mmCIF file of N, CA, C and O in Angstrom:
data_model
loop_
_atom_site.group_PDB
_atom_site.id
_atom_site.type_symbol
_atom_site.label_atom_id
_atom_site.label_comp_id
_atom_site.label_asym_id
_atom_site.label_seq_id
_atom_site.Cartn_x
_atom_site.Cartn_y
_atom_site.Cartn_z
ATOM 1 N N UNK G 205 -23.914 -168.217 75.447
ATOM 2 C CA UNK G 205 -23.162 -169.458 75.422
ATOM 3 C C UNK G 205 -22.384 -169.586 74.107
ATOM 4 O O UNK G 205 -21.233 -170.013 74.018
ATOM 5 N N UNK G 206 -23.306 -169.081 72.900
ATOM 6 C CA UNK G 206 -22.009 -169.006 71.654
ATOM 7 C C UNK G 206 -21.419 -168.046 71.479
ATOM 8 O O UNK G 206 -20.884 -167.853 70.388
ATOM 9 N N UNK G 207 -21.357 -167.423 72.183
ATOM 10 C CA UNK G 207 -20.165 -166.334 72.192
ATOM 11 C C UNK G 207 -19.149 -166.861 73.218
ATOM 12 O O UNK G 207 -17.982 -166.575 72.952
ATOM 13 N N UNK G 208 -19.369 -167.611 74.399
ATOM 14 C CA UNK G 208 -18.382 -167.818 74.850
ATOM 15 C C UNK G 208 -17.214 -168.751 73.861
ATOM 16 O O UNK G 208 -16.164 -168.497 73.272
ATOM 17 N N UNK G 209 -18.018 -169.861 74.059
ATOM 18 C CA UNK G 209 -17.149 -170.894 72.793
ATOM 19 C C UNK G 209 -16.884 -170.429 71.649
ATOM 20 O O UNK G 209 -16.316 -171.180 70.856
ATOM 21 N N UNK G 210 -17.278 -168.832 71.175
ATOM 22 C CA UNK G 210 -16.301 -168.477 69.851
ATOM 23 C C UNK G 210 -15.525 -168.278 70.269
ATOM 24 O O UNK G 210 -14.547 -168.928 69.898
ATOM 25 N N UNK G 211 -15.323 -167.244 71.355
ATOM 26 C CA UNK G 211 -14.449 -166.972 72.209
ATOM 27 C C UNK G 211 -12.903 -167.349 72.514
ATOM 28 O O UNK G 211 -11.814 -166.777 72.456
ATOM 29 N N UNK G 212 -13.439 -168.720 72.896
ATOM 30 C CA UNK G 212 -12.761 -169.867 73.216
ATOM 31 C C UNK G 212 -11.950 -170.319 72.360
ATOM 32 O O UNK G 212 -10.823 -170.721 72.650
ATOM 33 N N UNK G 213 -12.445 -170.304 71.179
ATOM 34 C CA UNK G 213 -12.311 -170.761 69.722
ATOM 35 C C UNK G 213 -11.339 -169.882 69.311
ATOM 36 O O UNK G 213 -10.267 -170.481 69.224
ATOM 37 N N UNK G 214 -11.241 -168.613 68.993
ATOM 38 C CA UNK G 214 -10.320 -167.843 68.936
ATOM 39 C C UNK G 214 -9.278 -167.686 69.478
ATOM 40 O O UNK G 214 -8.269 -167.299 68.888
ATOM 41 N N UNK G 215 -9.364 -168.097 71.307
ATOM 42 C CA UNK G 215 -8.353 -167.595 72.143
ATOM 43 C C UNK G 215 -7.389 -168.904 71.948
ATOM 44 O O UNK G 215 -6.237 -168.839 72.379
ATOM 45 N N UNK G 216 -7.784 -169.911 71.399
ATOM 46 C CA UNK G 216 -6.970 -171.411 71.139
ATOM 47 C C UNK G 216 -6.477 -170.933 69.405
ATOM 48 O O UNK G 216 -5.331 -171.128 69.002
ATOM 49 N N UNK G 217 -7.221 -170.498 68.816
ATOM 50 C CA UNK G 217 -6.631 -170.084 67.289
ATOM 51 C C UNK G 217 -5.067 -169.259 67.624
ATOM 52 O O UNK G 217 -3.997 -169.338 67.020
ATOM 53 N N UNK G 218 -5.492 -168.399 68.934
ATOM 54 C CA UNK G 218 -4.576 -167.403 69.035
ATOM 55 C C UNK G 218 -3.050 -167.801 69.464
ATOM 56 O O UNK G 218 -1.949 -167.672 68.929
ATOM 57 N N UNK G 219 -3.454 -168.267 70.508
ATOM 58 C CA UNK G 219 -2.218 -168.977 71.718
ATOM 59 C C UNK G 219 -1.715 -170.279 71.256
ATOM 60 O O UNK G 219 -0.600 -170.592 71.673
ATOM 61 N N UNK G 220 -2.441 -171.257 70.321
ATOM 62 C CA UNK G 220 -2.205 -172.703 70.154
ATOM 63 C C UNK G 220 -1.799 -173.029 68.753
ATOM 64 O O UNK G 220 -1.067 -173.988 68.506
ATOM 65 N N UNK G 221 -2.370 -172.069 67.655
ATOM 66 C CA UNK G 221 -2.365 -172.786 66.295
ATOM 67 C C UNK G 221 -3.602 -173.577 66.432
ATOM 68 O O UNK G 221 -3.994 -174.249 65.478
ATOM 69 N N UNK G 222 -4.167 -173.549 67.411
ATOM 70 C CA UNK G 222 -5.475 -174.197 67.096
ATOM 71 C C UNK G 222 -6.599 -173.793 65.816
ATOM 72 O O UNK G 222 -6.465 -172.635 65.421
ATOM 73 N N UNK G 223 -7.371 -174.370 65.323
ATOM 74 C CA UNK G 223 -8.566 -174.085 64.094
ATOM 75 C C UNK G 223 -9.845 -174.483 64.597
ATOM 76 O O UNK G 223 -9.686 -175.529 65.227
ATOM 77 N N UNK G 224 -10.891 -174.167 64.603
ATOM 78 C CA UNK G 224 -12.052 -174.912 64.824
ATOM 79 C C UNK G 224 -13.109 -175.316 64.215
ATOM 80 O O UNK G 224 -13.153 -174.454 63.338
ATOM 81 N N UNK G 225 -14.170 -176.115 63.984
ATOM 82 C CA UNK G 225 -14.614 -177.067 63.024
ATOM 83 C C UNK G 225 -15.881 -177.115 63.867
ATOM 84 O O UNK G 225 -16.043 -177.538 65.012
ATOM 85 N N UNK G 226 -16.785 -176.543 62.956
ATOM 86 C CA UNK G 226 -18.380 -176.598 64.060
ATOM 87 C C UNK G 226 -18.498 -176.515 65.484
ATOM 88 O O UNK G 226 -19.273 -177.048 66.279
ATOM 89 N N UNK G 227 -17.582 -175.752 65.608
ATOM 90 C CA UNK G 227 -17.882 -175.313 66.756
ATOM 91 C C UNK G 227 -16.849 -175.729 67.839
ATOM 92 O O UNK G 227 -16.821 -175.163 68.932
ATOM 93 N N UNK G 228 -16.144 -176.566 67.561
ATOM 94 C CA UNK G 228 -15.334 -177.871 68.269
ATOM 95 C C UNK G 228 -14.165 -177.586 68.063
ATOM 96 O O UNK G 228 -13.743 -178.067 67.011
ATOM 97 N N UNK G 229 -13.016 -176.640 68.977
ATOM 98 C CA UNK G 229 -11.303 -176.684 68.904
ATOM 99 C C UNK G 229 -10.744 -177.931 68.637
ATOM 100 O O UNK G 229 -10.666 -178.830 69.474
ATOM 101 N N UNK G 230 -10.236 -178.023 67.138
ATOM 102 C CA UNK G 230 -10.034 -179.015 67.088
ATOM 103 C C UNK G 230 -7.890 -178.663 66.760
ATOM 104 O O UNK G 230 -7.755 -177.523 66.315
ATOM 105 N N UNK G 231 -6.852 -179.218 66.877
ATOM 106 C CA UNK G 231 -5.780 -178.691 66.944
ATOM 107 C C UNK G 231 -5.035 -179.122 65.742
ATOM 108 O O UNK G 231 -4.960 -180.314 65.441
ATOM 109 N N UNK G 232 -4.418 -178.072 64.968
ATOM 110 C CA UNK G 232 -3.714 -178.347 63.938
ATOM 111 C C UNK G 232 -2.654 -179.439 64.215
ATOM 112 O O UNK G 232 -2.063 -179.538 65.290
ATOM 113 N N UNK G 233 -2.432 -180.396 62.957
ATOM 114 C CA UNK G 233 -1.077 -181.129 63.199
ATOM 115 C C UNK G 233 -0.356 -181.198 64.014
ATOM 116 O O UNK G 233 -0.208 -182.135 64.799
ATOM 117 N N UNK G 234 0.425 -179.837 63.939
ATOM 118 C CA UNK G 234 1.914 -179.312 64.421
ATOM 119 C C UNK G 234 1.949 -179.054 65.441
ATOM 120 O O UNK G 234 2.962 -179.250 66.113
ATOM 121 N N UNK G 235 0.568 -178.379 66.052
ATOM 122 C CA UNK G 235 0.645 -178.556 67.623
ATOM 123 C C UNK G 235 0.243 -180.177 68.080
ATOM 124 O O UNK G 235 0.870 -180.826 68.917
ATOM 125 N N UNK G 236 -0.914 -180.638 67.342
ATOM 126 C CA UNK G 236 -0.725 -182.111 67.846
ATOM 127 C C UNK G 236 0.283 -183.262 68.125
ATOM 128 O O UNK G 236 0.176 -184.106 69.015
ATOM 129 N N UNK G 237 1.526 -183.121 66.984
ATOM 130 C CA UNK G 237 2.979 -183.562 67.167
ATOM 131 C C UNK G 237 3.582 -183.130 68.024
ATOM 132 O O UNK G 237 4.051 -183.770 68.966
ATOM 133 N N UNK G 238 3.691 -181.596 67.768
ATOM 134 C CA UNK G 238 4.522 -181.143 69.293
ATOM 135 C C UNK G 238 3.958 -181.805 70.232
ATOM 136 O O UNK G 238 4.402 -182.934 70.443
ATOM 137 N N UNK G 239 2.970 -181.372 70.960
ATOM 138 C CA UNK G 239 2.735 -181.913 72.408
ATOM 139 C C UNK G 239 3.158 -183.423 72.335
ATOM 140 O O UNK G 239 4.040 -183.749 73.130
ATOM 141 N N UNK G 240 2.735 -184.250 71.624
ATOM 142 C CA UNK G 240 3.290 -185.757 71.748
ATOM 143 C C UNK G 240 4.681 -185.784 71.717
ATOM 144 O O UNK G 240 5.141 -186.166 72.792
ATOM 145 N N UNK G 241 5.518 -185.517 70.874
ATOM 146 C CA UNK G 241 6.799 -185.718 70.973
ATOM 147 C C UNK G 241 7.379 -185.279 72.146
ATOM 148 O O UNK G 241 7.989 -186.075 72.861
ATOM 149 N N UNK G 242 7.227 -183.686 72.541
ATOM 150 C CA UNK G 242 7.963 -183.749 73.586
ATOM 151 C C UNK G 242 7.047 -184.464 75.191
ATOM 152 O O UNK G 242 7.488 -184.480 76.340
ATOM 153 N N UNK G 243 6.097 -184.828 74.833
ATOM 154 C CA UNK G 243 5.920 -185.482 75.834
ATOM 155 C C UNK G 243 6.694 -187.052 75.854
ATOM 156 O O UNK G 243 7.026 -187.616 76.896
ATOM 157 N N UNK G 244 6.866 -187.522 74.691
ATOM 158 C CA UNK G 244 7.420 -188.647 74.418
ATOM 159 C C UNK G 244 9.104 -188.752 74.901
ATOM 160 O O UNK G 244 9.641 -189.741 75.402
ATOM 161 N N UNK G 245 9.816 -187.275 74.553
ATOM 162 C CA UNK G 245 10.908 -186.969 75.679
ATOM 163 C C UNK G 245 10.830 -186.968 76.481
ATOM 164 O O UNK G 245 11.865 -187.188 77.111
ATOM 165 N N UNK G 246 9.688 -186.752 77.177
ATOM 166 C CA UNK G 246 10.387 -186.444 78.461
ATOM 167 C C UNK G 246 10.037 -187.719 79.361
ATOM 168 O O UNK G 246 10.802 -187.955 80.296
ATOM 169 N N UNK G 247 8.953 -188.549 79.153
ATOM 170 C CA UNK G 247 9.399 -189.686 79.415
ATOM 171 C C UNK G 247 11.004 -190.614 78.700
ATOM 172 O O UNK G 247 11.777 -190.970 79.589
ATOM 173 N N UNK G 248 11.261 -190.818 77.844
ATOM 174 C CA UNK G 248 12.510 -191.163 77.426
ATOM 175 C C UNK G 248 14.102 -190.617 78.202
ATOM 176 O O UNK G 248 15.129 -191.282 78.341
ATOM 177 N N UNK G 249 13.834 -189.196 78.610
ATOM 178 C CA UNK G 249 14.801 -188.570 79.167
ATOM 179 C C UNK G 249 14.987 -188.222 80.517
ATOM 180 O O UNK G 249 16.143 -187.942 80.834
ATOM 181 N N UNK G 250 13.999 -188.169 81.505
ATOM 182 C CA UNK G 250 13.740 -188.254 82.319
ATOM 183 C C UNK G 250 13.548 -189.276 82.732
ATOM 184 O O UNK G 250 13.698 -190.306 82.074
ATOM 185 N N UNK G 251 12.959 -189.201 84.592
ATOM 186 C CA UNK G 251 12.995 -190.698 85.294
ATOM 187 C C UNK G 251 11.338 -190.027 85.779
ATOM 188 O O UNK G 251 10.985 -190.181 86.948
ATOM 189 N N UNK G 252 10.474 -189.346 84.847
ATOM 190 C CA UNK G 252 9.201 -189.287 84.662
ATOM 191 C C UNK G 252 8.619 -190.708 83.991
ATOM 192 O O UNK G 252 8.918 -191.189 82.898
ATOM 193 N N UNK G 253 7.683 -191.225 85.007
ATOM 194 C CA UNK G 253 6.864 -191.930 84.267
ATOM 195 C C UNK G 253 5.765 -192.245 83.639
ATOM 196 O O UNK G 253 5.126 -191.193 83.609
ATOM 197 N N UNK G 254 4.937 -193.360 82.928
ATOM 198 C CA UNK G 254 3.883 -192.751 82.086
ATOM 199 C C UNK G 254 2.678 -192.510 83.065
ATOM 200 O O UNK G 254 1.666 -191.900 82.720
ATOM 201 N N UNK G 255 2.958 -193.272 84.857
ATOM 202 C CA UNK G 255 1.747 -192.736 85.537
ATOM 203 C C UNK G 255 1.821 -191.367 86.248
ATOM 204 O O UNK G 255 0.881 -190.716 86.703
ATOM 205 N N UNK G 256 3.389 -191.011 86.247
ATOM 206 C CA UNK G 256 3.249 -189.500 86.649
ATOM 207 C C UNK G 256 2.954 -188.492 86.111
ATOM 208 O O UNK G 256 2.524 -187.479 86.664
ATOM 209 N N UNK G 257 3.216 -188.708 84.604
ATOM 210 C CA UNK G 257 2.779 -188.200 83.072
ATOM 211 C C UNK G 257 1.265 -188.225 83.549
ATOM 212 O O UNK G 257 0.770 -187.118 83.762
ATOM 213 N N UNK G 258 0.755 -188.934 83.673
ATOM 214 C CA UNK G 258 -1.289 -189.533 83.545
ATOM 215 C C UNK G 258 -1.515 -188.832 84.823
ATOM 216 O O UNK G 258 -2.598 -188.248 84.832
ATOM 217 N N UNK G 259 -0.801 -188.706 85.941
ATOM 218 C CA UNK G 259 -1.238 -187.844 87.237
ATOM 219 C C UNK G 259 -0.906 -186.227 86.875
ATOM 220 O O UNK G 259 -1.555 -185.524 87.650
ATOM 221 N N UNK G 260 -0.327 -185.648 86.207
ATOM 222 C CA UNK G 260 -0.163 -184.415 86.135
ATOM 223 C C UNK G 260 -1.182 -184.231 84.991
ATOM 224 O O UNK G 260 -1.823 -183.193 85.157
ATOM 225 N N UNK G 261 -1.544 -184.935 83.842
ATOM 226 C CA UNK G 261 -2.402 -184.800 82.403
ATOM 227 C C UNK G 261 -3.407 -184.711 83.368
ATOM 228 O O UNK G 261 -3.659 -183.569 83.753
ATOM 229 N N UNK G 262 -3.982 -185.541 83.805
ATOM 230 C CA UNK G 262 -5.276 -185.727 85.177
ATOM 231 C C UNK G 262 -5.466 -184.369 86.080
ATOM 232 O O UNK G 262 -6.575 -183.948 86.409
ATOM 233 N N UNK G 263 -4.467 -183.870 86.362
ATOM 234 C CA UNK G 263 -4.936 -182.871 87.458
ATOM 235 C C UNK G 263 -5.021 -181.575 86.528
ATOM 236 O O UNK G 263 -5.550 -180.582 87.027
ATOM 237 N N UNK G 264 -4.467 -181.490 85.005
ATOM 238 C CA UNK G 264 -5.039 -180.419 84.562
ATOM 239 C C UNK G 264 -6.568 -180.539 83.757
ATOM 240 O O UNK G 264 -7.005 -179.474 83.320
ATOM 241 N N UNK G 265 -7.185 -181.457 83.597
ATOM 242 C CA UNK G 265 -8.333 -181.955 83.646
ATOM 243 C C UNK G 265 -8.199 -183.225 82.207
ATOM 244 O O UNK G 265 -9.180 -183.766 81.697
ATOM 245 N N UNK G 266 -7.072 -183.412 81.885
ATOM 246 C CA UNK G 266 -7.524 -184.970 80.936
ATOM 247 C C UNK G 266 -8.714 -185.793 81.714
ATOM 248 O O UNK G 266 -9.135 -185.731 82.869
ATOM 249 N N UNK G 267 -9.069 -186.588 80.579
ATOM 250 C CA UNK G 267 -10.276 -187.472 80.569
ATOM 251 C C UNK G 267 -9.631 -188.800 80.494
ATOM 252 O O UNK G 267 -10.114 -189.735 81.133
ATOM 253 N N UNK G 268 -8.280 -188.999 79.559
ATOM 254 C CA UNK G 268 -7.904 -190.072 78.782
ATOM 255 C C UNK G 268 -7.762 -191.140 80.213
ATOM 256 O O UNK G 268 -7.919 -190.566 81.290
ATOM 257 N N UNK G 269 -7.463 -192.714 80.255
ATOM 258 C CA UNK G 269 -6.947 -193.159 81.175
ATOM 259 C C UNK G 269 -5.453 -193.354 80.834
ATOM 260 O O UNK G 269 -4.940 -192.929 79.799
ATOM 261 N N UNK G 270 -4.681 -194.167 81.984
ATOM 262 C CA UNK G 270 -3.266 -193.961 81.595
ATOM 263 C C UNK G 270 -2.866 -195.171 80.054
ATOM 264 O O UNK G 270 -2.045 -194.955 79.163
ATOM 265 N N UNK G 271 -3.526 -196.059 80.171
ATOM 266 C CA UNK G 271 -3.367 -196.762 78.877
ATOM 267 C C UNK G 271 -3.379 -195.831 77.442
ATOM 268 O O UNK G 271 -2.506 -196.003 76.591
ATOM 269 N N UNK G 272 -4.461 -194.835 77.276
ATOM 270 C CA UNK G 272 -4.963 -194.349 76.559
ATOM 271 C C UNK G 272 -3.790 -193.554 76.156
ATOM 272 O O UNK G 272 -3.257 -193.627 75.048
ATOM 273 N N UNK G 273 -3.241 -192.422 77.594
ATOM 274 C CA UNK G 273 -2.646 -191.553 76.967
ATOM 275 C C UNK G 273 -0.795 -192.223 76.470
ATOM 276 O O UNK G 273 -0.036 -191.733 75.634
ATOM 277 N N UNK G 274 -0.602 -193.288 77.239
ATOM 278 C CA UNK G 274 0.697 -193.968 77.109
ATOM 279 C C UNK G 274 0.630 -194.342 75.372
ATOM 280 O O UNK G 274 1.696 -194.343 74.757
ATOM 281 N N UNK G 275 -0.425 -194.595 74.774
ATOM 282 C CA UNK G 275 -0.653 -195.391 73.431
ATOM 283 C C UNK G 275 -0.981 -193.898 72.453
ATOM 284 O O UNK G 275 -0.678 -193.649 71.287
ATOM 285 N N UNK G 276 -1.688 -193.113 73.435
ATOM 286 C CA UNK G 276 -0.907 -191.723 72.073
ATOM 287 C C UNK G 276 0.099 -191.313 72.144
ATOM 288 O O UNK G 276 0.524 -190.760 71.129
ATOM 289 N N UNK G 277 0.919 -191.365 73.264
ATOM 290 C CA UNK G 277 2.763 -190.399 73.275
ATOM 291 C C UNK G 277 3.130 -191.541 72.342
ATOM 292 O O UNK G 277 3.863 -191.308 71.381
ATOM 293 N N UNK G 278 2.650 -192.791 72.575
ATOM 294 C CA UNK G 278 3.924 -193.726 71.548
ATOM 295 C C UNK G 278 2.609 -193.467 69.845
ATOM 296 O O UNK G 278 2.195 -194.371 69.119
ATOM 297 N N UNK G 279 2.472 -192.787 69.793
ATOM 298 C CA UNK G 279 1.576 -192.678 68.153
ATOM 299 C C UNK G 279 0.370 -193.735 67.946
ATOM 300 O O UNK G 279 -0.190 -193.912 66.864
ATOM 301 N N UNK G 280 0.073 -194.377 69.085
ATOM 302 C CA UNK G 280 -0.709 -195.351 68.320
ATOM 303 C C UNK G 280 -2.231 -195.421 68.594
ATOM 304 O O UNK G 280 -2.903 -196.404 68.284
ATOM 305 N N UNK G 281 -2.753 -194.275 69.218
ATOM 306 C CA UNK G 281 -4.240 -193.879 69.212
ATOM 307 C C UNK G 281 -4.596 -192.285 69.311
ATOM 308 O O UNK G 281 -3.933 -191.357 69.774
ATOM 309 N N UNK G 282 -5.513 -192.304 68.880
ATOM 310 C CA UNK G 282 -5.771 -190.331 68.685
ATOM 311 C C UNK G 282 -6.232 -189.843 70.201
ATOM 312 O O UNK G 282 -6.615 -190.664 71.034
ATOM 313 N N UNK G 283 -6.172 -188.704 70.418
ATOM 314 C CA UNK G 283 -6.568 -187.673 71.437
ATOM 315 C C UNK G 283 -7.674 -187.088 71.511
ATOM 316 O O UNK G 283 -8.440 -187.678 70.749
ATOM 317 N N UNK G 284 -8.252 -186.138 72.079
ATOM 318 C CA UNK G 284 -9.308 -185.210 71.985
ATOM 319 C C UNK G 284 -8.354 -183.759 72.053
ATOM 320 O O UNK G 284 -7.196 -183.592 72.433
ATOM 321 N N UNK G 285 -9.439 -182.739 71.477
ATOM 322 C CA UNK G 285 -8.569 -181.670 71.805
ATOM 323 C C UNK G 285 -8.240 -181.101 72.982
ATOM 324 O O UNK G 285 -7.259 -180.373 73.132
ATOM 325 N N UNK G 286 -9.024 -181.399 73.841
ATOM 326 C CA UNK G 286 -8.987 -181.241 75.515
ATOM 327 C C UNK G 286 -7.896 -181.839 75.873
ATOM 328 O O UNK G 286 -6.871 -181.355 76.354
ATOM 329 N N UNK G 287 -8.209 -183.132 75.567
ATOM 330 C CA UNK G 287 -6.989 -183.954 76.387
ATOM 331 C C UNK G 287 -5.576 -183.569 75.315
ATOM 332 O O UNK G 287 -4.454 -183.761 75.783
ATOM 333 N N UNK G 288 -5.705 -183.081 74.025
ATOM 334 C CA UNK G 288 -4.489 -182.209 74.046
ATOM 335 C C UNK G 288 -3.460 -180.934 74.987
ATOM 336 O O UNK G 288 -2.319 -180.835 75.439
ATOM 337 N N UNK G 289 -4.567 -180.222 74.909
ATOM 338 C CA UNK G 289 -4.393 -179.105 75.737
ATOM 339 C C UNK G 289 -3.852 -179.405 77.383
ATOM 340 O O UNK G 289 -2.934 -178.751 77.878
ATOM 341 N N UNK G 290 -4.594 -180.519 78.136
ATOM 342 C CA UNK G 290 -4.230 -180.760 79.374
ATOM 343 C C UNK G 290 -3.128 -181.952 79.417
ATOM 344 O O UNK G 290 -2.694 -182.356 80.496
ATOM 345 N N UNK G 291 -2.627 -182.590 77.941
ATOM 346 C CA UNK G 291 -0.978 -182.625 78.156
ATOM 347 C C UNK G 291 -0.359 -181.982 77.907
ATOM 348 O O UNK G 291 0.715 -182.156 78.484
ATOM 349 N N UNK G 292 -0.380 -180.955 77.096
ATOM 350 C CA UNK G 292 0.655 -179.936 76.939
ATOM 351 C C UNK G 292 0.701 -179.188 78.128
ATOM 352 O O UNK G 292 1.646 -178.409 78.253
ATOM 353 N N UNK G 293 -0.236 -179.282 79.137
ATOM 354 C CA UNK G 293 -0.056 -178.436 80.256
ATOM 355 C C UNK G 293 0.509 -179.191 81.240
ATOM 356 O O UNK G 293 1.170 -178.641 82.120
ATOM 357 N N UNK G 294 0.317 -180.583 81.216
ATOM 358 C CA UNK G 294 0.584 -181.455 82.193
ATOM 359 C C UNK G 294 2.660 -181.547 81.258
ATOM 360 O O UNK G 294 3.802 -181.966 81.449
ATOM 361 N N UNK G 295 2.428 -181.345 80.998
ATOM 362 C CA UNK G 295 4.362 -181.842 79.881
ATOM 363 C C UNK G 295 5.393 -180.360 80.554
ATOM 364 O O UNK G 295 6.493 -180.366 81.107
ATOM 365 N N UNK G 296 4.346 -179.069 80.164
ATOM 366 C CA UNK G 296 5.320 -177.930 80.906
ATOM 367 C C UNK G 296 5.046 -177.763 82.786
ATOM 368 O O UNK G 296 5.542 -177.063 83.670
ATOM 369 N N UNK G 297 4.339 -178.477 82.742
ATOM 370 C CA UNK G 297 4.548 -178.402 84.360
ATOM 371 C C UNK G 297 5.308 -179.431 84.947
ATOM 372 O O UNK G 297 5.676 -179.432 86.122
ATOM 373 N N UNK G 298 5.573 -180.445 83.985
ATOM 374 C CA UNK G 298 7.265 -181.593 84.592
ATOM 375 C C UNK G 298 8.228 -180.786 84.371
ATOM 376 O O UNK G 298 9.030 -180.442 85.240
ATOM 377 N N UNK G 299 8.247 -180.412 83.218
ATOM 378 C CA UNK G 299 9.690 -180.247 82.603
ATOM 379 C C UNK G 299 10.192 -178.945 83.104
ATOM 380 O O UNK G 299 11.354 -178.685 83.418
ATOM 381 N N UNK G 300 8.968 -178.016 83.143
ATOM 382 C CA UNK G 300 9.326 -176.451 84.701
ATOM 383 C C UNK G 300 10.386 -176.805 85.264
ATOM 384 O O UNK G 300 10.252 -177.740 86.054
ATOM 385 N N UNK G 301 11.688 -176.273 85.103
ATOM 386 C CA UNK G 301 12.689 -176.253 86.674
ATOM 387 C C UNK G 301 11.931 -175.887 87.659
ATOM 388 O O UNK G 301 11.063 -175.014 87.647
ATOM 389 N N UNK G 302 12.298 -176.633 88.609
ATOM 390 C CA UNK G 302 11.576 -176.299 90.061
ATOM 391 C C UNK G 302 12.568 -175.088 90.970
ATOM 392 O O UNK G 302 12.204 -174.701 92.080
#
C-alpha cells in the first residue's frame, strides 16, 4: 500500500508539478492557479455553466459541491488536491473540440 501511494506521489510530481507532504499530493501553486483560472475562462467565455462545470468536476470524481467549487474558480475558498486534479480533468474535457 506504500508503495502504491509513493507511486502515485511521483507519477503527480511527474505529469502535474505536483510535490508531496506526508504522504499527501499536495499541488504546487502554479498548477493550483492554472487549473482555476482557466477554469474561470471558460466559464467567462463560454456558455458553460458553473453546474455543468460541477457535472463534469463530479463525473471525474470531485467531492466539492457546486457552491464549493463555484467559490474556488472565483478565488475565494481552497480545494483538495483531488478535487484539483478532477477539475483540471473536468476543464479539458469542456474545452476538448468535439
Amino acid at each position: 500500500m506504500l508503495l502504491n501511494s509513493a507511486l502515485l506521489c511521483w507519477q503527480l510530481v511527474l505529469k502535474c508539478g505536483f510535490s508531496c507532504f506526508d504522504g499527501e499530493a499536495v499541488p504546487s501553486m502554479g498548477v493550483v492557479e492554472e487549473a482555476r483560472r482557466v477554469a474561470l475562462a471558460v466559464l467567462d467565455t463560454t456558455s458553460t455553466t458553473v453546474n455543468d462545470l460541477w457535472v463534469s468536476f463530479w463525473s471525474m470524481g470531485g467531492n466539492a459541491d457546486v457552491l464549493d467549487l463555484d467559490a474556488y474558480v472565483h478565488g475565494l475558498a481552497p480545494f483538495s488536491a483531488s478535487d484539483e486534479l478532477a477539475l483540471e480533468a473536468a476543464v479539458e474535457e469542456i474545452s476538448a473540440p468535439n
